[in-house]
CSV table of C-alpha atoms and ligand atoms in Angstrom, one decimal:
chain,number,residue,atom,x,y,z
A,1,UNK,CA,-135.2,19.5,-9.4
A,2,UNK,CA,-134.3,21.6,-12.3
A,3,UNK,CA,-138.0,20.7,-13.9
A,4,UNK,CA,-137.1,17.9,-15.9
A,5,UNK,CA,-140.0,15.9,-17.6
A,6,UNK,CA,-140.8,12.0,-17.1
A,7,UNK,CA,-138.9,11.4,-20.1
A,8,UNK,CA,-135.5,13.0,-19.3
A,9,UNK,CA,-135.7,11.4,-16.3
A,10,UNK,CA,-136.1,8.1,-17.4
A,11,UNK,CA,-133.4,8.4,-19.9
A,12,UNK,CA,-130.7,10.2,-17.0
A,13,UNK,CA,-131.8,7.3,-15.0
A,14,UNK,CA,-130.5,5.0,-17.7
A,15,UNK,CA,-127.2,6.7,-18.3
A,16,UNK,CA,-126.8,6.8,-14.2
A,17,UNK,CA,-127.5,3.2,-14.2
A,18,UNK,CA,-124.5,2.5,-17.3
A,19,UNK,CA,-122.1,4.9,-15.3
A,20,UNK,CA,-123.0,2.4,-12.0
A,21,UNK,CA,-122.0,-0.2,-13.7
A,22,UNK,CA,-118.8,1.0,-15.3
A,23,UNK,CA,-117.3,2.9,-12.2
A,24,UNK,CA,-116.2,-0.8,-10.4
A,25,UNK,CA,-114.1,-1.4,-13.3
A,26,UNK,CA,-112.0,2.2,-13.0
A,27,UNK,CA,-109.3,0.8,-11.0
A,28,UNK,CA,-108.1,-2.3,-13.1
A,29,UNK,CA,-108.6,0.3,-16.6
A,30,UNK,CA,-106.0,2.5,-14.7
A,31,UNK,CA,-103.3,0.0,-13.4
A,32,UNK,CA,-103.8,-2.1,-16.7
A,33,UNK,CA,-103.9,1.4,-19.5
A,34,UNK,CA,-107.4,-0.1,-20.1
A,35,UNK,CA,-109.8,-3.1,-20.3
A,36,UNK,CA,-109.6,-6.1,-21.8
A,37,UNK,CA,-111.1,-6.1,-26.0
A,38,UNK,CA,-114.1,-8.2,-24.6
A,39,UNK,CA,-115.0,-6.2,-21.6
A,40,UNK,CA,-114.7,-3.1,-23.5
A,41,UNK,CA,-117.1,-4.4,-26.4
A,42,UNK,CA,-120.0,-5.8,-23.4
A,43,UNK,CA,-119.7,-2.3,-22.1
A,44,UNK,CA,-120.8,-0.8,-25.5
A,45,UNK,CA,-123.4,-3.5,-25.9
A,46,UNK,CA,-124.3,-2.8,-22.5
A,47,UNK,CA,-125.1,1.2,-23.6
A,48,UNK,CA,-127.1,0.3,-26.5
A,49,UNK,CA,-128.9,-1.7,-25.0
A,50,UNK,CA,-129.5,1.0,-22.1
A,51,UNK,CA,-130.7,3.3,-25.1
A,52,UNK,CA,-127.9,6.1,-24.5
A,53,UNK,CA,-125.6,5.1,-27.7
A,54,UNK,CA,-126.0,8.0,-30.2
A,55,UNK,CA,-128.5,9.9,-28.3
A,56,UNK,CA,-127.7,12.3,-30.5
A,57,UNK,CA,-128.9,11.0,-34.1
A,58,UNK,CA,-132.1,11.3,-35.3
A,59,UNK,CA,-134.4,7.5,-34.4
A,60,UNK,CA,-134.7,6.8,-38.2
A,61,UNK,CA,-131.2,6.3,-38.6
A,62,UNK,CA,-131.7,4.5,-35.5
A,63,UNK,CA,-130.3,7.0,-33.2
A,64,UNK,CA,-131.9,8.4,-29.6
A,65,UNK,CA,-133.6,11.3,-31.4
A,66,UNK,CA,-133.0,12.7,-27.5
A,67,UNK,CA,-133.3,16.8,-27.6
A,68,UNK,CA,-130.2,18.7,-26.6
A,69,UNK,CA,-131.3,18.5,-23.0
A,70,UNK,CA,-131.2,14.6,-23.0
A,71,UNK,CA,-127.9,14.4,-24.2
A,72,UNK,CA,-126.7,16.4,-22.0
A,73,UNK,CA,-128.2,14.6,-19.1
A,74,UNK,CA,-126.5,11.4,-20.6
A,75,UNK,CA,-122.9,12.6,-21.5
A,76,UNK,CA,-123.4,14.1,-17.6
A,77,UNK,CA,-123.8,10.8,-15.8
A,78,UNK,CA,-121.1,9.0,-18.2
A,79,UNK,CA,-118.9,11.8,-17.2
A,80,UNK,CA,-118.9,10.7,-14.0
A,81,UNK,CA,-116.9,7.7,-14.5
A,82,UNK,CA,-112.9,7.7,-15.0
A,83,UNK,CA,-110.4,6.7,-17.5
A,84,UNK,CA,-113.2,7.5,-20.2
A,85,UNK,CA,-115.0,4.3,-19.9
A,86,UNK,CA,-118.2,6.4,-20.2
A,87,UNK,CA,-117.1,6.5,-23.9
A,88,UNK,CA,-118.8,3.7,-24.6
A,89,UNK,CA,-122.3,5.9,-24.6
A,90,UNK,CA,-120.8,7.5,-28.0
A,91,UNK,CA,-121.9,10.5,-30.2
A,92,UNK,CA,-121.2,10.1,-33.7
A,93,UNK,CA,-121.2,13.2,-36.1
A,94,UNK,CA,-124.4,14.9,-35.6
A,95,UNK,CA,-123.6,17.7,-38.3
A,96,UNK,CA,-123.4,14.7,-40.5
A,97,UNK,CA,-126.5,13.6,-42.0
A,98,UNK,CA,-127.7,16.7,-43.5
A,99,UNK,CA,-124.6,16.6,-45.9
A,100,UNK,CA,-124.4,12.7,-45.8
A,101,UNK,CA,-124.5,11.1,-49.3
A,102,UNK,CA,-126.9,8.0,-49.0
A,103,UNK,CA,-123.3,6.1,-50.4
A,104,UNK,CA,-121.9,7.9,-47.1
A,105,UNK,CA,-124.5,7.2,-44.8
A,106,UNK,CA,-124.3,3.5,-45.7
A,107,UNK,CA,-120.5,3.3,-45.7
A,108,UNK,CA,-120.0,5.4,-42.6
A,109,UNK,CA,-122.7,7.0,-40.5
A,110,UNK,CA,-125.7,4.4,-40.4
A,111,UNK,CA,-122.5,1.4,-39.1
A,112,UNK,CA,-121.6,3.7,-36.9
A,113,UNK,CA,-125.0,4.5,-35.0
A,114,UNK,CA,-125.6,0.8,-34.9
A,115,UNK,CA,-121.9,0.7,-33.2
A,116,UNK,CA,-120.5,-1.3,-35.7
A,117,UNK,CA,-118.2,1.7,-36.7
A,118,UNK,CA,-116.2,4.0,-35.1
A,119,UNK,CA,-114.9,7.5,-36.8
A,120,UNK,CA,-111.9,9.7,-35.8
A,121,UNK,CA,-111.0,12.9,-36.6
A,122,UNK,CA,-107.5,14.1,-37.9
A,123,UNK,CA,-107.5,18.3,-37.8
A,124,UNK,CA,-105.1,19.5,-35.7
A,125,UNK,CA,-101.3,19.6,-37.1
A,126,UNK,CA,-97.8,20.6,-35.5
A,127,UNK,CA,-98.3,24.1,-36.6
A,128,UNK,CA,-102.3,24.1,-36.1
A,129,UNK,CA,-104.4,23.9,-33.2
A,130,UNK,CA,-106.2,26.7,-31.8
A,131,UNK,CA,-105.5,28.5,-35.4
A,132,UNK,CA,-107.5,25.6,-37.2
A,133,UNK,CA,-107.1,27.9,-40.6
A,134,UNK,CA,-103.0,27.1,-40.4
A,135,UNK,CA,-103.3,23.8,-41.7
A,136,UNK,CA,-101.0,22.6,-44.0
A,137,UNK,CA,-102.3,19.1,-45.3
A,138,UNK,CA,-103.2,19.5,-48.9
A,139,UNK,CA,-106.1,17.8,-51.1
A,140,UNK,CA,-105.5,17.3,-55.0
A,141,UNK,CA,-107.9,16.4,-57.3
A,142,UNK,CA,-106.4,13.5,-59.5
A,143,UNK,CA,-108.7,11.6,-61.9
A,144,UNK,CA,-111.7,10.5,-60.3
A,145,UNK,CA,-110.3,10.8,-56.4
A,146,UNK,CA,-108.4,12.6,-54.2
A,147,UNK,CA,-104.7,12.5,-52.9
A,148,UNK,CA,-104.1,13.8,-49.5
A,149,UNK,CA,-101.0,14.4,-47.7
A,150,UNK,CA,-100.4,15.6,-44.4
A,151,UNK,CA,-99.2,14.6,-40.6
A,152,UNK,CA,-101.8,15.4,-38.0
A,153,UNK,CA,-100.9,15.1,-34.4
A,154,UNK,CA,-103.5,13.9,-31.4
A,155,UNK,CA,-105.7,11.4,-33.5
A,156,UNK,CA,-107.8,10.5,-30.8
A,157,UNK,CA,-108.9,6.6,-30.6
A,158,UNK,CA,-107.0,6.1,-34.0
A,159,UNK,CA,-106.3,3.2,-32.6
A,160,UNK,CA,-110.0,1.8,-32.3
A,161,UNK,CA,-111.5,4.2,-35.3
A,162,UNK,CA,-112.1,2.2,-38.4
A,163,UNK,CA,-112.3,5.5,-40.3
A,164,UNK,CA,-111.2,9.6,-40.2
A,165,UNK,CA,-112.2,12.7,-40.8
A,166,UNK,CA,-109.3,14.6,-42.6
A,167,UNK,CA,-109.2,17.8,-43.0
A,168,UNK,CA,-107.1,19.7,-45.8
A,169,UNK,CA,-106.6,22.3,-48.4
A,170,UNK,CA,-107.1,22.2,-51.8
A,171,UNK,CA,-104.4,22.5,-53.9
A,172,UNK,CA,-104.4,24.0,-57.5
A,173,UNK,CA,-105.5,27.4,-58.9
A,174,UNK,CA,-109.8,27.0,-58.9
A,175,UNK,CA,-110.3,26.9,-55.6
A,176,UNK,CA,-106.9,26.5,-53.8
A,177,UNK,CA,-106.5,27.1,-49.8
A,178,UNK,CA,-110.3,26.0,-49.1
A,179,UNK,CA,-111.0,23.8,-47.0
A,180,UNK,CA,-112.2,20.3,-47.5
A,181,UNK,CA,-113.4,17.3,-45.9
A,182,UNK,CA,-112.8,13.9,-46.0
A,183,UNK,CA,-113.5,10.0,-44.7
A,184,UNK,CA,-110.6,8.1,-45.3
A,185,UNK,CA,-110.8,4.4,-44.3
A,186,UNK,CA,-108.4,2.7,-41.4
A,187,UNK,CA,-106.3,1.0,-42.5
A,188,UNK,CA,-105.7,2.6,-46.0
A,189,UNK,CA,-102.6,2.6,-48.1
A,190,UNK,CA,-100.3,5.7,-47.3
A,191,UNK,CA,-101.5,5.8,-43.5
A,192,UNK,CA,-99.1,5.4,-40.6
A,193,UNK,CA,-98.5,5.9,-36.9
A,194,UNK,CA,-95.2,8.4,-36.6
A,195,UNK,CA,-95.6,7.8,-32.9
A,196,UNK,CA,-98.0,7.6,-30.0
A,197,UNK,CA,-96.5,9.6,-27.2
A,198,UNK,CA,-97.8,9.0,-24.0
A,199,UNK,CA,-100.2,11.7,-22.4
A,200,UNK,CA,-101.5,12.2,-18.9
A,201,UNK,CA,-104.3,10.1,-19.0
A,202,UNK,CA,-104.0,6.7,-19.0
A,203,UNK,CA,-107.0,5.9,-21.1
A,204,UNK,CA,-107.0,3.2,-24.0
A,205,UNK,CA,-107.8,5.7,-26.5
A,206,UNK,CA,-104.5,6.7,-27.9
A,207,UNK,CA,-103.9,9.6,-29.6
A,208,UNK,CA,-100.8,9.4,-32.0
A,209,UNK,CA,-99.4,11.3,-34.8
A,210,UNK,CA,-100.2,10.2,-37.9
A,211,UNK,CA,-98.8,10.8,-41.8
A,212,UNK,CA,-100.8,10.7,-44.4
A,213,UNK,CA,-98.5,10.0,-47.3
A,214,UNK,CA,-99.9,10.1,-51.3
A,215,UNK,CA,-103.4,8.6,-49.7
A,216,UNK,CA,-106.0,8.1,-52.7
A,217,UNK,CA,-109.6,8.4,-51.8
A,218,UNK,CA,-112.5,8.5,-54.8
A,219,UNK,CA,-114.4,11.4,-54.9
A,220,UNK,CA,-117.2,9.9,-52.9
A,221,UNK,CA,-115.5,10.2,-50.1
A,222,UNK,CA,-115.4,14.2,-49.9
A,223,UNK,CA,-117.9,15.5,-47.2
A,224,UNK,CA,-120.5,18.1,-48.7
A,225,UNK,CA,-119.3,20.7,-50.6
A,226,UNK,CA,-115.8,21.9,-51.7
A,227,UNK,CA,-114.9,24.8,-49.0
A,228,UNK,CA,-117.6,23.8,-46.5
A,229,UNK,CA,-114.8,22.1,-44.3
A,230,UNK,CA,-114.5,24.6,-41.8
A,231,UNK,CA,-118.3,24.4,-41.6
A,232,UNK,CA,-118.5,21.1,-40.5
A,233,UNK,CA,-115.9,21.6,-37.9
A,234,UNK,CA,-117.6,24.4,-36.3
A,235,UNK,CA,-121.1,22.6,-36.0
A,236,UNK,CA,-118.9,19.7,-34.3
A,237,UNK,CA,-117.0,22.0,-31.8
A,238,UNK,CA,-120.2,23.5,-31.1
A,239,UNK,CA,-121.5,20.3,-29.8
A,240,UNK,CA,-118.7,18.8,-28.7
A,241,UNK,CA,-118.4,21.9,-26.5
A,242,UNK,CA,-121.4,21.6,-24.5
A,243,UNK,CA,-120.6,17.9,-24.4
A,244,UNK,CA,-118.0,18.2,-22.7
A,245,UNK,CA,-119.3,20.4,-20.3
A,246,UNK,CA,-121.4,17.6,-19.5
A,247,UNK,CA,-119.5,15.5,-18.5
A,248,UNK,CA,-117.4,18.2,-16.6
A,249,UNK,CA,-120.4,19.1,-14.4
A,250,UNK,CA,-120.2,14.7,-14.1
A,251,UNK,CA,-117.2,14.3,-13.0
A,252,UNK,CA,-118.0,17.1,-10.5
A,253,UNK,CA,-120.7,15.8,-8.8
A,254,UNK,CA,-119.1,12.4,-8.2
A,255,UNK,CA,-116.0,14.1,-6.8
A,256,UNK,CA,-118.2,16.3,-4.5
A,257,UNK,CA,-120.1,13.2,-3.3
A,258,UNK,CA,-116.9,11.1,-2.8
A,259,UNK,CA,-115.4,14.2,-1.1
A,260,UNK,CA,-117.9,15.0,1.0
A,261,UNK,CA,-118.7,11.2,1.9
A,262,UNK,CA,-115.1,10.9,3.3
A,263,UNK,CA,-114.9,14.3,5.1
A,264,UNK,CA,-117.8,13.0,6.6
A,265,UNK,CA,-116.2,10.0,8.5
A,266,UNK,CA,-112.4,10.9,8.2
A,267,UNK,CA,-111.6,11.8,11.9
A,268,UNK,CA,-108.8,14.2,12.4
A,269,UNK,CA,-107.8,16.3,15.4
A,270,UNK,CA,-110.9,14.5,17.2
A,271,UNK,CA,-113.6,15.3,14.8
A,272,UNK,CA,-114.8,14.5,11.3
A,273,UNK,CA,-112.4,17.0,9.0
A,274,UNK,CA,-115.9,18.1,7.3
A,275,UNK,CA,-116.2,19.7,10.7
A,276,UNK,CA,-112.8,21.7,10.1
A,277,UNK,CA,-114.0,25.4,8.2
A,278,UNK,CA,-111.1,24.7,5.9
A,279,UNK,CA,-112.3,21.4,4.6
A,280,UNK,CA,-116.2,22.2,5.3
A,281,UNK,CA,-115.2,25.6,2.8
A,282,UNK,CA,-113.5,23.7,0.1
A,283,UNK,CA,-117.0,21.3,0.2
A,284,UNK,CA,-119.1,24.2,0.5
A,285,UNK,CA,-117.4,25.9,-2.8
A,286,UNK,CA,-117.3,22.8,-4.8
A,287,UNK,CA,-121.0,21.8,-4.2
A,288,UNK,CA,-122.1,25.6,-4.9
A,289,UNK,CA,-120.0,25.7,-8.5
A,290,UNK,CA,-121.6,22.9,-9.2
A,291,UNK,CA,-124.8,24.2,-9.2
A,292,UNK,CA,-123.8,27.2,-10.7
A,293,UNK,CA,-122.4,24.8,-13.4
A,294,UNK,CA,-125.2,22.5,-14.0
A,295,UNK,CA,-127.7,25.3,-14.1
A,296,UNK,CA,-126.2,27.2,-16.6
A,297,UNK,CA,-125.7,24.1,-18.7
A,298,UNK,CA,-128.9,23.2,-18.9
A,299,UNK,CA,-130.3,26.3,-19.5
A,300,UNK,CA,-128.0,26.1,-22.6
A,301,UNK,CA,-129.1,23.1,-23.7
A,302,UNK,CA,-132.7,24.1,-23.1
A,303,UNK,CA,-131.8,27.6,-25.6
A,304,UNK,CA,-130.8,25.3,-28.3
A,305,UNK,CA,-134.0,23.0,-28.1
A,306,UNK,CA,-136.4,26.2,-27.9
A,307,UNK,CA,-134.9,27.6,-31.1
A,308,UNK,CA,-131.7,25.2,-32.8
A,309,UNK,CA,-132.0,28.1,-35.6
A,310,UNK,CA,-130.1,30.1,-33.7
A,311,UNK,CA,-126.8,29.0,-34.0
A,312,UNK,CA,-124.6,32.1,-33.1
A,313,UNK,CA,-125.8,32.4,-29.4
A,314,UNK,CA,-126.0,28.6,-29.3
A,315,UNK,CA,-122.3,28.8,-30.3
A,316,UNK,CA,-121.6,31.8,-27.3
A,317,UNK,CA,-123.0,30.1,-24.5
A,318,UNK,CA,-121.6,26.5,-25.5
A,319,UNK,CA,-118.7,28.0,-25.6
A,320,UNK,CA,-119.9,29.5,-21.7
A,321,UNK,CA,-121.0,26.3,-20.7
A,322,UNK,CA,-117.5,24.5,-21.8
A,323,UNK,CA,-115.2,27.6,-20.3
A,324,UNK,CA,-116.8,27.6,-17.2
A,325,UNK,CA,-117.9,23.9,-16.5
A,326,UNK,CA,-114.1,22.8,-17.2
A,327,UNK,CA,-112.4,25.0,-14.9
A,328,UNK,CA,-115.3,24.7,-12.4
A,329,UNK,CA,-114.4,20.8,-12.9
A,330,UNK,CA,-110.7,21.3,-12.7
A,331,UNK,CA,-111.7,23.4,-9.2
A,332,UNK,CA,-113.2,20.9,-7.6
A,333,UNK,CA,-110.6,18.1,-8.8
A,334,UNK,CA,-108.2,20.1,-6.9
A,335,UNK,CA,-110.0,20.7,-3.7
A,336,UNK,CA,-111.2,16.8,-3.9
A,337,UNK,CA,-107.2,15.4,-3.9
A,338,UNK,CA,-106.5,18.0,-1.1
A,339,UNK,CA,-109.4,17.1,0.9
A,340,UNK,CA,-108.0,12.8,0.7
A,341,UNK,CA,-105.2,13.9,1.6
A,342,UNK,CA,-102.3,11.4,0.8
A,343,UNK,CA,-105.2,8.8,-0.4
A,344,UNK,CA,-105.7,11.8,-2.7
A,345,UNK,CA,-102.4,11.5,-4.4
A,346,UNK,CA,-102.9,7.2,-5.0
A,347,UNK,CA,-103.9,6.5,-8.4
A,348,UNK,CA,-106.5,4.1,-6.9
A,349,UNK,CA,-108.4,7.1,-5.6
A,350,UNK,CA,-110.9,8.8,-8.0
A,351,UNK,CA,-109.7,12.1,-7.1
A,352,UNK,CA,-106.2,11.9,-8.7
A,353,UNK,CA,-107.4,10.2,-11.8
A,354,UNK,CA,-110.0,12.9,-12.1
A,355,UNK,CA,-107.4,15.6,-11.1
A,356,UNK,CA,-105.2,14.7,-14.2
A,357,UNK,CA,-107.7,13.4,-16.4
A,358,UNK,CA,-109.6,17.0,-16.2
A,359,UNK,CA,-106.3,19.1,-17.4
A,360,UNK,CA,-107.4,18.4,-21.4
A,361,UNK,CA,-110.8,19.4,-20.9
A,362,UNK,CA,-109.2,22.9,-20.7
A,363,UNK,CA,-108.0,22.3,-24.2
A,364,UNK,CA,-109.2,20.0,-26.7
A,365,UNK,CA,-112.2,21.2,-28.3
A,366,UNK,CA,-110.4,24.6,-28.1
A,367,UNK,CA,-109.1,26.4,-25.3
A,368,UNK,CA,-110.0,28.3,-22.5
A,369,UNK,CA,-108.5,30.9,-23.8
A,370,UNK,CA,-110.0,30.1,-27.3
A,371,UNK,CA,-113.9,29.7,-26.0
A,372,UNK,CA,-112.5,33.6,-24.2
A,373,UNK,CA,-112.1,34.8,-27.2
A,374,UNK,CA,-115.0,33.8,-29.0
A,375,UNK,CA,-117.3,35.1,-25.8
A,376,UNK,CA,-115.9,38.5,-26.3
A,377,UNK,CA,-116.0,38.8,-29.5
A,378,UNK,CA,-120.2,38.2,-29.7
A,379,UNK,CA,-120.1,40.1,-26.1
A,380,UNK,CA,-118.5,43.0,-27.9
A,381,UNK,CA,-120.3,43.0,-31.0
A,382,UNK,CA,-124.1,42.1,-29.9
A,383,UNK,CA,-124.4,43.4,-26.1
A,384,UNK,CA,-124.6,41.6,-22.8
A,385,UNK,CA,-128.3,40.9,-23.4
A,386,UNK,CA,-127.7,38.5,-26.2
A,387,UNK,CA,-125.5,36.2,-24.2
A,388,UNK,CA,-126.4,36.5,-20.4
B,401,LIG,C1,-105.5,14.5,-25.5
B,401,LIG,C2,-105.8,15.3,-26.7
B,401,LIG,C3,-106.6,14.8,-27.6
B,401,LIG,C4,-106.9,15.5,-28.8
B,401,LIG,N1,-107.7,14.9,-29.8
B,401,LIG,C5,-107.7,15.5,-31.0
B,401,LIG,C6,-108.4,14.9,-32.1
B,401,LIG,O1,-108.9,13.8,-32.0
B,401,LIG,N2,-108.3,15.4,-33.3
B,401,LIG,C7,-107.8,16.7,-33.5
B,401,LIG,O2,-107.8,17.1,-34.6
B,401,LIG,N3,-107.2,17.3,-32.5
B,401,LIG,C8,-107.1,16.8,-31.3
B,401,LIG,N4,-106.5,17.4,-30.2
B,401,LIG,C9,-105.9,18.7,-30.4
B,401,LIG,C10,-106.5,19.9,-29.7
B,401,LIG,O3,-107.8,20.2,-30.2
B,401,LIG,C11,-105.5,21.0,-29.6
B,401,LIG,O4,-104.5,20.6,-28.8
B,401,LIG,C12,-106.1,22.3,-29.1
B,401,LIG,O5,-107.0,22.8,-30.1
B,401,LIG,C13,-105.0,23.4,-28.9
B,401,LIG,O6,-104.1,23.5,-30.0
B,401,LIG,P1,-102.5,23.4,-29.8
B,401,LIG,O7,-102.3,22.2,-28.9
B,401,LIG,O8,-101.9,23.4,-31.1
B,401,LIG,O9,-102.2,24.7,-28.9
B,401,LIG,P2,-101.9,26.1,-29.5
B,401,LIG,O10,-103.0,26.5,-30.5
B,401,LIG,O11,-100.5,26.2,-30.0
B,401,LIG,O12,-102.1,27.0,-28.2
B,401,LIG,C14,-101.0,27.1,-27.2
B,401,LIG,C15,-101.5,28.1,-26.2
B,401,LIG,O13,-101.7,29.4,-26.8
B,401,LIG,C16,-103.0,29.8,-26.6
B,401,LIG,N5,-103.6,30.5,-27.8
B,401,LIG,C17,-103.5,30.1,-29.1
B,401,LIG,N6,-104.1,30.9,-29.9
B,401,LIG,C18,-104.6,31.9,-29.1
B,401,LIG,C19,-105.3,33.1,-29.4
B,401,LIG,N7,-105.7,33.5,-30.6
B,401,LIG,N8,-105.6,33.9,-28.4
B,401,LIG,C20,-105.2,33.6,-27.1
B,401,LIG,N9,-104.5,32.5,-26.8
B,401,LIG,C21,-104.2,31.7,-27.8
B,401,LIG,C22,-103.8,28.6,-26.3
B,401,LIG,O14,-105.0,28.9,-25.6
B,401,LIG,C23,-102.8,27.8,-25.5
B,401,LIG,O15,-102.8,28.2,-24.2
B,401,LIG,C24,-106.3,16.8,-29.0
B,401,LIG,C25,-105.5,17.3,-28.0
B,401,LIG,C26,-105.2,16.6,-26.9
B,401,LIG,C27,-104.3,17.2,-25.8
């Protein structure tokens, strides 16, 4: 199905196989707000090993060198696991090495594909989310480094990462209010938790809100050029976008087959409920939007590995592929806890961990309403024929 080669097989086949293993351990990651430190690391060892950590880095600095495709397949069948255990298969920053330093790619990147590292990112403020522009962290130049200040809010796995990306504004007259880039090491001097409220999830991962307070970095540590950090973010998102897409269409597909598996041999009213045209609709709905889903993701990915020059319709239809798979996703976790019934509602089931765990896939990485806006806008200014 869907014409996928020997090779993308065998490399889905791997992820699938990861994603087996990782599912029995769902249950005890919910009740327990994770896994234990060891468990946690074999699982990582256990996706290197499986060849589906860093898929997305080029095999001489010892990434997957998969194509766009192949990730996808992965980040799919990791998707289909809870309480983001499928983690494990990471993705470090892609849009790195092209604007690495080899000092950087030492320091940060090459550790980090060899999952000795792990990198956060610190953007999004109080006052800036969707408006990334409104940031108000500042960078000044000082001698031979850098002093940042700033709180950002939602650092994810700040509490694993042994470094950031932190972005900011320069401050001073040449160049003031552009936008840099930075890696700043965890912990460092002038780096603090503020608080680490608790979310819906129940994930290890936390995500707290963090000052940055007089934090001195040497000039080696700015990414790329001065003014390029906006750049860099939107070559992430764009990834990210489809990623999560992914493993959207992932979580799917396990909750139509757990769904369907217990409509299947729940009796009710003297028959299997998948018999009753109300449950045997929500099934036949979920199963079709996930097709719908899956093929348009692919096809996506499959755009971006005919011709990765062109970013600006790569950038539309990721942000297609994310709008739709995440509400297609959130869909189907809805029907799925209705179609359990009360087993639906126990956090033991997969459908109410899914149901809850979906909700942010609607808004990290930009919204719905974000990824809307950005469709229209290349909808409005290039025609129908350049996205659809
Ligand atoms: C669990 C979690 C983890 C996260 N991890 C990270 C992280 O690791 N690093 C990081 O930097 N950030 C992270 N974020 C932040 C995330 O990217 C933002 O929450 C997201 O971009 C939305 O920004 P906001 O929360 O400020 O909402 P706002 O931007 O205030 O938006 C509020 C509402 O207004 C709508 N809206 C805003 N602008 C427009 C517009 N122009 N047109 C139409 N509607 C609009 C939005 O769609 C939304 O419905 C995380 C968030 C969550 C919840």
């Amino acid at each position: 199905m869907y014409g996928l080669s020997a090779a993308d097989e065998d490399v889905q086949a791997r992820a699938r196989a990861l994603a087996d293993e990782l599912i029995p351990f769902e249950v005890q990651a919910e009740l327990s707000g994770g896994l234990p430190d060891d468990v946690a690391a074999a699982h990582k060892k256990r996706a290197i090993e499986l060849g589906v950590f860093a898929t997305n880095l080029p095999r001489e600095l010892g990434g997957g060198g998969c194509s766009t495709l192949q990730q996808v397949l992965v980040q799919e069948q990791v998707g289909r696991v809870t309480n983001a255990l499928g983690w494990v298969a990471a993705t470090p920053p892609s849009w790195f090495p092209p604007v690495a330093t080899d000092d950087q790619l030492a320091r940060y990147l090459l550790p980090t594909v060899r999952g000795e590292r792990e990198e956060c990112y610190a953007i999004t403020e109080e006052g800036a989310g969707s408006d990334v522009d409104a940031i108000e962290a500042t960078a000044r130049r000082d001698g031979d480094g850098w002093v940042l200040n700033g709180v950002k809010w939602h650092v994810t796995s700040f509490n694993t990462a042994d470094y950031c990306f932190f972005q900011a504004k320069k401050t001073g007259d040449a160049g003031g209010g552009e936008h840099l880039l930075f890696l700043v090491d965890l912990p460092s001097p002038g780096v603090s938790v503020v608080r680490t409220p608790a979310y819906s999830h129940t994930i290890s991962h936390q995500h707290p809100v963090v000052a940055f307070t007089d934090v001195r970095v040497p000039a080696a540590n700015l990414v790329g050029a001065e003014g390029d950090g906006m750049r860099y973010s939107r070559e992430w998102f764009r990834f990210e976008r489809l990623m999560v897409a992914a493993r959207c269409a992932g979580a799917a597909e396990r909750l139509v087959a757990e769904m369907s598996a217990f409509a299947s041999s729940r009796v009710a009213g003297g028959a299997p409920i998948a018999a009753h045209g109300l449950v045997a609709g929500m099934l036949a709905d979920s199963v079709t939007e996930l097709f719908a889903a899956r093929s348009l993701l692919y096809e996506t990915a499959r755009a971006i590995d005919r011709d990765p020059s062109d970013t600006r319709t790569a950038h539309a239809q990721c942000s297609m592929a994310k709008l739709y798979c995440s509400e297609m996703a959130g869909r189907v976790a809805d029907r799925a806890v209705q179609v359990f019934g009360g087993r639906g509602y126990m956090r033991e089931n997969v459908a109410e961990r899914f149901f809850r765990e979906l909700r942010v896939e609607r808004i990290w990485e930009g919204t719905s309403e974000i990824q809307r806006m950005i469709i229209a806008r290349q909808l409005t200014s290039r025609g129908v024929a350049a996205l659809a």
